[in-house]
XYZ file of C-alpha atoms in Angstrom:
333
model
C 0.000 0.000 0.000
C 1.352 3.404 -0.939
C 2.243 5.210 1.948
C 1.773 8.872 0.746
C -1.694 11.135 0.931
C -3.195 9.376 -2.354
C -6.452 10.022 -3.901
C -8.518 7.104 -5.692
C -12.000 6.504 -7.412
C -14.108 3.452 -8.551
C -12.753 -0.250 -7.888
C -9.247 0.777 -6.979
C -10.904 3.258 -3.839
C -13.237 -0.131 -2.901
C -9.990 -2.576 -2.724
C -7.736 0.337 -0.578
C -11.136 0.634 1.794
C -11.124 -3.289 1.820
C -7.388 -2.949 2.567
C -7.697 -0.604 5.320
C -10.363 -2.601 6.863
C -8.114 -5.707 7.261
C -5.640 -3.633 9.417
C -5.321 -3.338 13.026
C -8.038 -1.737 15.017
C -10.563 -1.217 12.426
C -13.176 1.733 12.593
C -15.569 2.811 10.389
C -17.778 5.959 11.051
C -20.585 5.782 7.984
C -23.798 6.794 7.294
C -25.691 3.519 5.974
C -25.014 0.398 6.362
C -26.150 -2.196 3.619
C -27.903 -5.553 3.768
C -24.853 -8.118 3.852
C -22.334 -4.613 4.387
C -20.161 -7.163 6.385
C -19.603 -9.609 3.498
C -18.975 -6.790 1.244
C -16.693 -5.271 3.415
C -14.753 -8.414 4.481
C -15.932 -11.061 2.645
C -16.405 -12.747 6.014
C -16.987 -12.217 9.579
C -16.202 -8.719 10.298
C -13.001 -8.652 12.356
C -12.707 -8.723 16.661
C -12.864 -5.619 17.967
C -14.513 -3.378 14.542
C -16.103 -0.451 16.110
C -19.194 0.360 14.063
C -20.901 4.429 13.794
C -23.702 4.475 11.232
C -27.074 7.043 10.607
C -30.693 6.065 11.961
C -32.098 8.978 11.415
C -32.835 8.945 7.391
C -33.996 5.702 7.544
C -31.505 3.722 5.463
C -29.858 1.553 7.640
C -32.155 -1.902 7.294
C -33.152 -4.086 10.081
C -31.154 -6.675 9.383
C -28.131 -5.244 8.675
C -28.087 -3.781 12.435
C -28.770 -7.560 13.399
C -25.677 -8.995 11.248
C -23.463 -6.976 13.570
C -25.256 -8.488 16.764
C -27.675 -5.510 17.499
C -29.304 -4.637 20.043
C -26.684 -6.997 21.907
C -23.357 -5.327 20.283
C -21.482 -2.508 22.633
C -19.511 -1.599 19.696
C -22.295 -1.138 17.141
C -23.161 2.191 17.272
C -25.210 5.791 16.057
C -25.339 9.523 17.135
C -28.711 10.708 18.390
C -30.488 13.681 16.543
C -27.719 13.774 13.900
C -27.444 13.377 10.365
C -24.542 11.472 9.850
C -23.091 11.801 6.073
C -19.825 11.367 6.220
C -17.893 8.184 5.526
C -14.326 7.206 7.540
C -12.575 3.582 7.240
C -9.922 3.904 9.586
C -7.556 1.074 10.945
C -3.567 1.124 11.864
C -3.242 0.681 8.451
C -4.200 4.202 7.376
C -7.663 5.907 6.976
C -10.166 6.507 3.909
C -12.227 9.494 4.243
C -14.685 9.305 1.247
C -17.818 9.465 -0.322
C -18.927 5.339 -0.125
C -21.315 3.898 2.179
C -20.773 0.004 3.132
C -23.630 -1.248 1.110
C -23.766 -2.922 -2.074
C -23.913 0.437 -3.722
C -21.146 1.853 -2.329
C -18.645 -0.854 -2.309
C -19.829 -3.054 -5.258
C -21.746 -1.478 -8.203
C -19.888 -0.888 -11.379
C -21.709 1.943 -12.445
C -21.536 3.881 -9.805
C -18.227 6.597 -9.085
C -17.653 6.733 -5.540
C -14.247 8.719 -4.576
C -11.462 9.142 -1.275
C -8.656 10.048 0.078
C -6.102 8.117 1.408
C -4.501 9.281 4.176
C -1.289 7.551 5.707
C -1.361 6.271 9.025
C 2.461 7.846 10.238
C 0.394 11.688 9.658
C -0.308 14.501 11.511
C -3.790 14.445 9.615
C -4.111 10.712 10.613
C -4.193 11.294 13.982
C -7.146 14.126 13.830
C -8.648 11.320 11.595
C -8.494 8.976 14.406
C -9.348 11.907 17.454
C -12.674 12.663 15.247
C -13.962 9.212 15.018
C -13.034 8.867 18.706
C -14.772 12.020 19.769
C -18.124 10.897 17.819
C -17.709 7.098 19.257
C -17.320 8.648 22.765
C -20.993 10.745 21.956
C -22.261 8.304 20.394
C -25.419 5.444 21.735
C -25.328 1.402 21.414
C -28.098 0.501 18.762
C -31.137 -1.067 21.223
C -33.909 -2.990 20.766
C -36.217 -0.354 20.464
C -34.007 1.418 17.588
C -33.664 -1.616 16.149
C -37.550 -2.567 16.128
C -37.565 1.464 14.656
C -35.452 0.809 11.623
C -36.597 -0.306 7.937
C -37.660 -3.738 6.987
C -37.320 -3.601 3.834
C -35.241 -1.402 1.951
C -36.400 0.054 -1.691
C -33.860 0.479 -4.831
C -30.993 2.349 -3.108
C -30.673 4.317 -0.023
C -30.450 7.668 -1.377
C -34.088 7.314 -3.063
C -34.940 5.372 0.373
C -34.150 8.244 2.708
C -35.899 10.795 0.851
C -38.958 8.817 1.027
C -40.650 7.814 4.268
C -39.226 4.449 4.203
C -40.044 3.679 7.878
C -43.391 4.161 7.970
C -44.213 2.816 4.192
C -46.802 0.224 4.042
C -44.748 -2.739 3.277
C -42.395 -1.637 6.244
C -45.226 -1.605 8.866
C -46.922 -4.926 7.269
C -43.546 -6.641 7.658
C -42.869 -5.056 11.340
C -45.837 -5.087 13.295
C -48.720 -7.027 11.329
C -50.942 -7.249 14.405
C -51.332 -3.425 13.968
C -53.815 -4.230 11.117
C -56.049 -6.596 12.868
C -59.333 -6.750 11.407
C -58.118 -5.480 8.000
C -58.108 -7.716 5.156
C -56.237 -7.307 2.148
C -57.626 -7.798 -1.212
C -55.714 -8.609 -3.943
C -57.383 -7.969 -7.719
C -55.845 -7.028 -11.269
C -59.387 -6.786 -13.634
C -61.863 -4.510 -13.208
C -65.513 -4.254 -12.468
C -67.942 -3.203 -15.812
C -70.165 -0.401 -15.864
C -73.060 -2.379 -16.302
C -72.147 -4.351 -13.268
C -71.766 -1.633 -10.966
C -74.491 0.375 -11.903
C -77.183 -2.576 -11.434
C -75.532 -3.444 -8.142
C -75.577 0.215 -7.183
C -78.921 0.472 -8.129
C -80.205 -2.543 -6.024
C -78.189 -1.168 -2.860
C -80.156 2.236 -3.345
C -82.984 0.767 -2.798
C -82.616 -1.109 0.182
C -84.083 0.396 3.538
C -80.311 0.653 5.155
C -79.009 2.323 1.953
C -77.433 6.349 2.733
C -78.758 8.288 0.173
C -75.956 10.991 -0.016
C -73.425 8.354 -0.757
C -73.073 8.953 -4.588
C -71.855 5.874 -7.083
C -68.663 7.032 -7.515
C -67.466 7.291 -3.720
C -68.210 3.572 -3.582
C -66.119 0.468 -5.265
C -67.419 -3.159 -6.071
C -65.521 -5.995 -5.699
C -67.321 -8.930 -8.416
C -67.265 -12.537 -9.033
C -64.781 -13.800 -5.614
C -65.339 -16.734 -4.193
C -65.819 -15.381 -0.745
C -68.905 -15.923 1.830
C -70.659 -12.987 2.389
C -69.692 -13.411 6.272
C -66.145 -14.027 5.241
C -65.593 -10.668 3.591
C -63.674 -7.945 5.940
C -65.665 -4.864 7.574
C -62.272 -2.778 6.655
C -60.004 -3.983 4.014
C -56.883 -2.396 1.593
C -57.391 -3.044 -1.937
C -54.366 -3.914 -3.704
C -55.137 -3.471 -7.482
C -52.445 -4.377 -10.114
C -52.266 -2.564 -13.414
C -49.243 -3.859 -15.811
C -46.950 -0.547 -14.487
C -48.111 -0.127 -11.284
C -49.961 -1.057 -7.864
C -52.808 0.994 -6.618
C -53.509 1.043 -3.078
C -56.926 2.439 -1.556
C -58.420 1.595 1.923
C -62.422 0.724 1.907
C -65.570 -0.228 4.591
C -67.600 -2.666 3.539
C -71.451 -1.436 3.167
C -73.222 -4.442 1.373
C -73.060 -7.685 -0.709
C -75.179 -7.877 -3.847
C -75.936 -11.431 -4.808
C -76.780 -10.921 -8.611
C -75.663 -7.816 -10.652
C -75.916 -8.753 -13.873
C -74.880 -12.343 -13.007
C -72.357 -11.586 -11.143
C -72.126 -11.419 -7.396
C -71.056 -7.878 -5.672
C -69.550 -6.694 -2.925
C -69.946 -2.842 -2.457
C -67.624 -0.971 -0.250
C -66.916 2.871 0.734
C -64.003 4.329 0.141
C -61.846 5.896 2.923
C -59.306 8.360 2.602
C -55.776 6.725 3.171
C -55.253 8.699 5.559
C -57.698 8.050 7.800
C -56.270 5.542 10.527
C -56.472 4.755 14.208
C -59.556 4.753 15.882
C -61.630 5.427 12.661
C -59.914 2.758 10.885
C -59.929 -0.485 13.117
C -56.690 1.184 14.556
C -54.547 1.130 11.527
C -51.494 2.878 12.196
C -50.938 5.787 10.330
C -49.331 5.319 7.175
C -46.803 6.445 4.417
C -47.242 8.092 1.541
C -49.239 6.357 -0.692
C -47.550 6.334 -3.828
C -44.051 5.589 -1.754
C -46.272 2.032 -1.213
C -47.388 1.574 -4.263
C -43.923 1.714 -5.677
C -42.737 -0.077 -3.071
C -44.940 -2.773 -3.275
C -45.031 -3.214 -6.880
C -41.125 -4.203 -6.288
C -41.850 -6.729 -4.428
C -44.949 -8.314 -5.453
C -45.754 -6.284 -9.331
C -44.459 -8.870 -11.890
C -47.391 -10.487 -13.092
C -46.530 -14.045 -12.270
C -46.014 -13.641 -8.532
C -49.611 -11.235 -8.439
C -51.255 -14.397 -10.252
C -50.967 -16.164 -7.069
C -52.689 -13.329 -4.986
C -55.130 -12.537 -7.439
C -58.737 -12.948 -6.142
C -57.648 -13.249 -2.455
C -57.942 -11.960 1.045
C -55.436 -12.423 3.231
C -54.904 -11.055 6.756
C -52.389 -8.889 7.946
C -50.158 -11.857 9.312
C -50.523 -14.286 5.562
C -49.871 -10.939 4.205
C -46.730 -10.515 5.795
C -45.153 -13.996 5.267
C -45.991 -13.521 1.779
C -43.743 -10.384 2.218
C -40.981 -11.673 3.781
C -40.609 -14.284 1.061
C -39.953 -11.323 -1.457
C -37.817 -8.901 0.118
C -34.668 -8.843 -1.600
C -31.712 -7.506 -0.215
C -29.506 -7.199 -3.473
């Protein structure tokens, strides 16, 4: 390894950061850490003794790659409360790389991506104030517990620069996969064809005149659900449609108001639609969620090519099926 001040970009900057890391002491202050960060970092076992700083605060920094450095258990796994952290510093008695690459897949792997650092020699005055910074920040600095880890992201969308500009926390697949018993009661149907005009209208129709029909609710605030081979008593009181269009998912959150048995042949199930928004109290208490079209992009991902859909088309699942489903896709590429 050169021992002068060098700078370096792409593939060679990844094998001096790799380099560094294999030396004595190793420290690395950065702001996300990626799913599998320690075999790109390593290729194993990160080393005895690695003291770890990343960022919670943008959301980035997956559940599991916490866990693959023993959080909550690990003293030296690390993060700085109420602090953006952006900067990146690989630091071992082998020298230290200040730079612009995160250890995750994107920073440390991906050819089409320029990622450059400075190399700074570890007999250097500059060195050292390398090495009293990260010190400073590890001595301010708060283990990772279980209640930060139960905070951060299940699932982790395209790359973390898109992820923390975008909610990732608190998107819909996140909370699915985190905490399904917070939808109890809310069923989750799946459907990729649509409902005719004809269809609706004559099922619309026949709920108007029923005794316990509201007359200010207007055809188009309603949606109808045809032809599923669900018992009327099986069908949810709140449910989240998930529809699938070839280029995209569309999510919407309805209350069930009444089963039609024969709308043109076909049997209905009419429900109101509810702002997706609304949660808590006023929606079996659904936790607040996301922005919507964060989750729809999300979950079109994970679950948007049309053979894996096939299999949920037509369905209901609760909260919990929904979730194993989920945790079958997540990819952490």
């Amino acid at each position: 390894m050169n021992k002068e001040f060098s700078y370096f970009s792409g593939e060679m900057l990844r094998k001096v950061i790799r380099h560094v890391m294999q030396g004595g002491k190793p420290r690395m202050c950065v702001a996300f850490l990626g799913p599998n960060w320690t075999h790109e970092l390593f290729g194993a076992a990160p080393p005895q003794g690695l003291k770890v700083i990343c960022d919670l605060s943008m959301g980035a920094t997956t559940r599991s790659a916490l866990e693959e450095f023993g959080a909550p258990k690990n003293e030296k796994l690390r993060f700085l409360d109420n602090t953006q952290l952006h900067g990146k510093i690989y630091i071992s008695e082998s020298g230290a790389i200040v730079c612009s690459a995160n250890a995750t897949y994107s920073g440390l792997s991906r050819e089409d991506r320029i990622e450059d650092g400075v190399f700074i020699p570890a007999n250097s005055s500059v060195f050292n104030n390398v090495a009293k910074e990260f010190e400073q920040r590890y001595a301010h600095s708060h283990k990772v517990t279980q209640a930060k880890l139960d905070e951060a992201a299940v699932y982790l969308p395209y790359t973390e620069e898109k992820a923390r500009s975008s909610q990732v926390a608190t998107s819909f697949p996140n909370l699915i996969l985190r905490n399904p018993s917070a939808f109890r009661g809310v069923g989750f149907a799946f459907s990729q064809s649509s409902v005719s005009k004809k269809v609706k209208d004559s099922a619309y129709s026949q709920y108007q005149s029923r005794d316990e029909a509201v007359e200010s609710i207007t055809c188009k605030s309603l949606d109808y659900f045809s032809s599923w081979d669900t018992a009327e008593a099986d069908w949810p009181a709140l449910l989240i449609g998930i529809y699938r269009t070839p280029s995209r998912i569309i999510l919407s959150k309805h209350r069930f108001i009444a089963f039609i048995e024969d709308a043109h042949g076909e049997e209905v199930f009419i429900t109101r639609k509810v702002d997706w928004r609304v949660a808590g109290v006023a929606f079996g208490d659904c936790p607040a969620l996301g922005k919507k079209n964060i989750s729809e992009t999300e979950l079109f991902d994970l679950i948007g090519e049309e053979e894996i859909f096939n299999g949920l088309d037509g369905r209901i699942l609760s909260a919990s099926e929904f979730a194993a489903f989920l945790s079958n896709r997540v990819s952490f590429k």
